[in-house]
Tab-separated table of C-alpha atoms in Angstrom:
chain	number	residue	atom	x	y	z
T	1	ASP	CA	-2.016	-5.906	-7.336
T	2	VAL	CA	0.968	-3.697	-6.568
T	3	LYS	CA	3.564	-3.697	-9.233
T	4	VAL	CA	7.145	-2.453	-9.081
T	5	THR	CA	8.994	-2.932	-12.331
T	6	GLN	CA	12.656	-2.493	-13.112
T	7	SER	CA	13.882	-1.710	-16.601
T	8	SER	CA	16.286	-4.631	-16.957
T	9	ARG	CA	16.713	-8.024	-15.301
T	10	TYR	CA	20.332	-8.389	-16.422
T	11	LEU	CA	22.806	-5.746	-17.507
T	12	VAL	CA	26.458	-5.931	-18.566
T	13	LYS	CA	28.459	-2.700	-18.684
T	14	ARG	CA	32.092	-1.703	-18.985
T	15	THR	CA	34.142	0.175	-16.404
T	16	GLY	CA	33.660	3.917	-16.769
T	17	GLU	CA	30.289	3.716	-18.497
T	18	LYS	CA	27.343	5.730	-17.235
T	19	VAL	CA	24.575	3.359	-16.162
T	20	PHE	CA	20.883	4.123	-15.657
T	21	LEU	CA	18.621	1.792	-13.695
T	22	GLU	CA	14.943	2.632	-13.917
T	23	CYS	CA	12.182	1.723	-11.489
T	24	VAL	CA	8.464	2.326	-11.942
T	25	GLN	CA	5.647	1.693	-9.457
T	26	ASP	CA	1.941	1.781	-10.233
T	27	MET	CA	0.463	2.329	-6.734
T	28	ASP	CA	0.921	6.081	-6.282
T	29	HIS	CA	3.405	5.452	-3.441
T	30	GLU	CA	5.170	8.472	-1.979
T	31	ASN	CA	8.342	6.643	-1.009
T	32	MET	CA	10.802	4.818	-3.218
T	33	PHE	CA	14.079	3.113	-2.385
T	34	TRP	CA	17.166	1.726	-4.064
T	35	TYR	CA	19.103	-1.124	-2.432
T	36	ARG	CA	21.956	-3.296	-3.479
T	37	GLN	CA	22.184	-6.905	-2.353
T	38	ASP	CA	25.474	-8.762	-2.113
T	39	PRO	CA	26.282	-12.221	-0.724
T	40	GLY	CA	27.329	-11.958	2.901
T	41	LEU	CA	26.387	-8.277	3.106
T	42	GLY	CA	22.619	-8.437	2.753
T	43	LEU	CA	20.457	-5.533	1.606
T	44	ARG	CA	22.048	-2.113	1.844
T	45	LEU	CA	20.179	1.114	1.270
T	46	ILE	CA	21.717	3.393	-1.358
T	47	TYR	CA	19.203	6.242	-1.644
T	48	PHE	CA	15.560	6.833	-0.954
T	49	SER	CA	13.013	9.449	-1.922
T	50	TYR	CA	9.895	10.488	-0.021
T	51	ASP	CA	8.545	12.838	-2.661
T	52	VAL	CA	9.084	14.036	-6.205
T	53	LYS	CA	12.458	15.784	-6.589
T	54	MET	CA	13.370	14.847	-2.995
T	55	LYS	CA	16.142	12.418	-2.116
T	56	GLU	CA	17.951	11.204	0.968
T	57	LYS	CA	21.238	9.347	1.219
T	58	GLY	CA	21.126	5.839	2.559
T	59	ASP	CA	23.998	3.846	4.003
T	60	ILE	CA	26.146	3.564	0.851
T	61	PRO	CA	25.479	6.506	-1.524
T	62	GLU	CA	29.058	6.902	-2.773
T	63	GLY	CA	29.360	6.404	-6.506
T	64	TYR	CA	25.606	6.691	-7.068
T	65	SER	CA	23.081	9.413	-7.732
T	66	VAL	CA	19.304	9.317	-8.139
T	67	SER	CA	16.567	11.185	-9.927
T	68	ARG	CA	12.870	11.406	-9.195
T	69	GLU	CA	11.152	13.705	-11.658
T	70	LYS	CA	7.793	11.907	-11.490
T	71	LYS	CA	6.111	10.229	-8.540
T	72	GLU	CA	6.006	6.799	-10.164
T	73	ARG	CA	9.589	6.705	-11.415
T	74	PHE	CA	12.879	6.549	-9.476
T	75	SER	CA	16.159	6.241	-11.329
T	76	LEU	CA	19.523	5.120	-10.014
T	77	ILE	CA	22.568	6.441	-11.867
T	78	LEU	CA	26.080	5.114	-11.766
T	79	GLU	CA	28.069	8.074	-13.142
T	80	SER	CA	31.165	5.997	-13.909
T	81	ALA	CA	30.622	2.310	-13.312
T	82	SER	CA	33.299	0.364	-11.475
T	83	THR	CA	33.761	-3.371	-10.959
T	84	ASN	CA	32.895	-3.075	-7.258
T	85	GLN	CA	29.420	-1.953	-8.319
T	86	THR	CA	28.692	-5.394	-9.728
T	87	SER	CA	25.675	-6.415	-7.698
T	88	MET	CA	21.951	-7.126	-7.562
T	89	TYR	CA	20.016	-3.839	-7.442
T	90	LEU	CA	16.541	-3.814	-5.912
T	91	CYS	CA	13.993	-1.044	-6.068
T	92	ALA	CA	11.117	-0.783	-3.567
T	93	SER	CA	8.208	1.530	-2.882
T	94	SER	CA	5.831	2.203	0.013
T	95	PHE	CA	3.348	4.717	1.362
T	96	PHE	CA	5.468	5.322	4.467
T	97	GLN	CA	9.215	5.162	4.993
T	98	GLY	CA	9.052	2.727	7.867
T	99	ALA	CA	6.868	-0.178	8.675
T	100	ARG	CA	3.332	1.114	8.854
T	101	GLU	CA	3.040	0.201	5.220
T	102	THR	CA	4.956	-2.610	3.638
T	103	GLN	CA	7.711	-2.045	1.144
T	104	TYR	CA	7.017	-3.655	-2.232
T	105	PHE	CA	10.069	-4.797	-4.118
T	106	GLY	CA	10.772	-5.108	-7.808
T	107	PRO	CA	12.348	-8.246	-9.303
T	108	GLY	CA	15.857	-6.794	-9.235
T	109	THR	CA	18.516	-5.975	-11.816
T	110	ARG	CA	21.691	-8.036	-11.882
T	111	LEU	CA	24.456	-5.690	-12.997
T	112	LEU	CA	27.844	-6.957	-14.097
T	113	VAL	CA	30.575	-4.349	-14.610
T	114	LEU	CA	33.537	-5.628	-16.608
N	1	GLN	CA	28.404	-4.654	16.543
N	2	LYS	CA	25.971	-4.741	13.626
N	3	GLU	CA	22.538	-3.297	14.272
N	4	VAL	CA	20.801	-6.490	13.156
N	5	GLU	CA	22.401	-9.936	13.276
N	6	GLN	CA	21.018	-12.929	11.398
N	7	ASP	CA	22.628	-16.312	10.886
N	8	PRO	CA	23.053	-16.735	7.113
N	9	GLY	CA	22.729	-20.514	7.201
N	10	PRO	CA	22.241	-22.387	4.975
N	11	LEU	CA	19.641	-24.278	6.936
N	12	SER	CA	18.454	-27.606	5.541
N	13	VAL	CA	15.444	-29.431	7.027
N	14	PRO	CA	13.224	-32.366	5.986
N	15	GLU	CA	9.698	-31.700	4.791
N	16	GLY	CA	7.262	-31.416	7.692
N	17	ALA	CA	9.836	-30.116	10.173
N	18	ILE	CA	9.328	-27.058	12.347
N	19	VAL	CA	11.737	-24.322	11.322
N	20	SER	CA	12.979	-21.582	13.630
N	21	LEU	CA	14.634	-18.502	12.148
N	22	ASN	CA	16.036	-15.779	14.380
N	23	CYS	CA	17.466	-12.280	14.474
N	24	THR	CA	19.034	-10.297	17.267
N	25	TYR	CA	19.383	-6.550	17.337
N	26	SER	CA	21.267	-4.009	19.377
N	27	ASN	CA	19.085	-0.898	19.328
N	28	SER	CA	16.202	-0.978	21.796
N	29	ALA	CA	14.494	1.838	19.852
N	30	PHE	CA	13.321	-0.579	17.136
N	31	GLN	CA	9.541	-0.928	17.312
N	32	TYR	CA	8.436	-2.403	13.993
N	33	PHE	CA	9.551	-5.889	13.005
N	34	MET	CA	9.079	-7.705	9.736
N	35	TRP	CA	9.990	-10.901	7.985
N	36	TYR	CA	10.482	-10.944	4.225
N	37	ARG	CA	10.784	-14.029	2.025
N	38	GLN	CA	12.936	-13.940	-1.088
N	39	TYR	CA	12.865	-16.672	-3.688
N	40	SER	CA	15.864	-17.134	-5.928
N	41	ARG	CA	16.174	-14.391	-8.563
N	42	LYS	CA	13.164	-12.517	-7.186
N	43	GLY	CA	12.665	-9.456	-5.009
N	44	PRO	CA	11.746	-9.859	-1.304
N	45	GLU	CA	8.062	-10.045	-0.374
N	46	LEU	CA	6.568	-9.250	3.024
N	47	LEU	CA	5.647	-12.344	5.016
N	48	MET	CA	4.904	-11.130	8.543
N	49	TYR	CA	4.709	-7.783	10.323
N	50	THR	CA	4.677	-7.182	14.100
N	51	TYR	CA	4.565	-4.013	16.122
N	52	SER	CA	6.402	-4.023	19.481
N	53	SER	CA	6.444	-7.246	21.510
N	54	GLY	CA	4.263	-10.314	21.203
N	55	ASN	CA	3.272	-13.059	18.818
N	56	LYS	CA	1.507	-13.027	15.497
N	57	GLU	CA	0.242	-16.065	13.655
N	58	ASP	CA	-0.676	-16.474	9.997
N	59	GLY	CA	-1.351	-20.000	8.841
N	60	ARG	CA	1.820	-22.048	9.254
N	61	PHE	CA	3.881	-18.973	10.163
N	62	THR	CA	4.341	-17.436	13.622
N	63	ALA	CA	6.373	-14.323	14.347
N	64	GLN	CA	7.589	-13.604	17.865
N	65	VAL	CA	9.187	-10.461	19.240
N	66	ASP	CA	10.947	-10.349	22.604
N	67	LYS	CA	12.014	-6.745	23.092
N	68	SER	CA	13.539	-7.411	26.512
N	69	SER	CA	16.006	-9.815	24.904
N	70	LYS	CA	16.199	-7.879	21.593
N	71	TYR	CA	15.342	-11.075	19.768
N	72	ILE	CA	12.827	-11.891	17.052
N	73	SER	CA	11.851	-15.260	15.632
N	74	LEU	CA	9.923	-16.726	12.744
N	75	PHE	CA	8.538	-20.241	13.117
N	76	ILE	CA	7.355	-22.282	10.148
N	77	ARG	CA	5.236	-25.327	10.982
N	78	ASP	CA	4.861	-28.313	8.661
N	79	SER	CA	7.539	-26.919	6.360
N	80	GLN	CA	7.145	-27.532	2.631
N	81	PRO	CA	9.647	-27.589	-0.240
N	82	SER	CA	7.927	-24.404	-1.476
N	83	ASP	CA	9.188	-22.672	1.706
N	84	SER	CA	12.744	-22.986	0.390
N	85	ALA	CA	13.909	-19.381	0.114
N	86	THR	CA	15.985	-16.760	1.861
N	87	TYR	CA	14.263	-15.184	4.859
N	88	LEU	CA	15.200	-11.637	5.833
N	89	CYS	CA	14.295	-9.936	9.059
N	90	ALA	CA	13.792	-6.168	8.983
N	91	MET	CA	13.029	-3.551	11.578
N	92	SER	CA	12.604	0.174	11.996
N	93	TYR	CA	12.487	2.794	14.745
N	94	SER	CA	9.265	4.400	13.707
N	95	GLY	CA	6.828	4.706	10.854
N	96	ASN	CA	9.047	7.317	9.225
N	97	THR	CA	12.492	5.751	9.136
N	98	PRO	CA	13.950	3.326	6.603
N	99	LEU	CA	14.037	-0.383	7.356
N	100	VAL	CA	17.211	-2.036	8.642
N	101	PHE	CA	17.594	-5.536	7.225
N	102	GLY	CA	19.354	-8.627	8.489
N	103	LYS	CA	21.560	-10.422	5.981
N	104	GLY	CA	19.054	-13.222	5.454
N	105	THR	CA	18.970	-16.951	6.217
N	106	ARG	CA	18.868	-19.380	3.313
N	107	LEU	CA	16.433	-22.227	4.008
N	108	SER	CA	16.104	-25.489	2.066
N	109	VAL	CA	13.229	-27.854	2.796
N	110	ILE	CA	13.997	-31.298	1.430
N	111	ALA	CA	11.130	-33.520	0.189
């Protein structure tokens, strides 16, 4: 059974703090993704990675960075958290970037920035 | 115009009803079409996957793609309270491009 785990289910941080969100997958997938999900805006792609140390910007990369030092782990970093980054963050992984292989999602991290 | 449009609902139906969920899209280059189901406080999970036009059936679920109208549908027969969730359509241009998601439709099936 494919498993994508995220380090925290709920997180509360203060404005200006540096925030790390960790994602780990156990299926040897090449591709990993970070999305945020907001009411009325749906799922929006922040960054994705198709290989170790590789990264591509998604639709809303501003204010975020990512790190992929190992194939199974993809980290999302908020360098200086702001209140407009309060959101649900979802990590996903797949063998291919598109649809030939399904994307498997983690349970999500609800981040509140005060 | 957004690339993918999906009515957010909420949609409320009685148990046993046939449910129709729809998405329209603007880019005729989309070839791969998916439906994801997301329960409250969980990540989305793949429900149905279709390549190009046509129908696909899996139990009580049927996915339809009409590329000429740029319209995809998900039908749920004999709906159950356990089908209550948010349903997201997703599509991509090829096997090597990220998915583009609709905003999701929240469905409630009332017992």
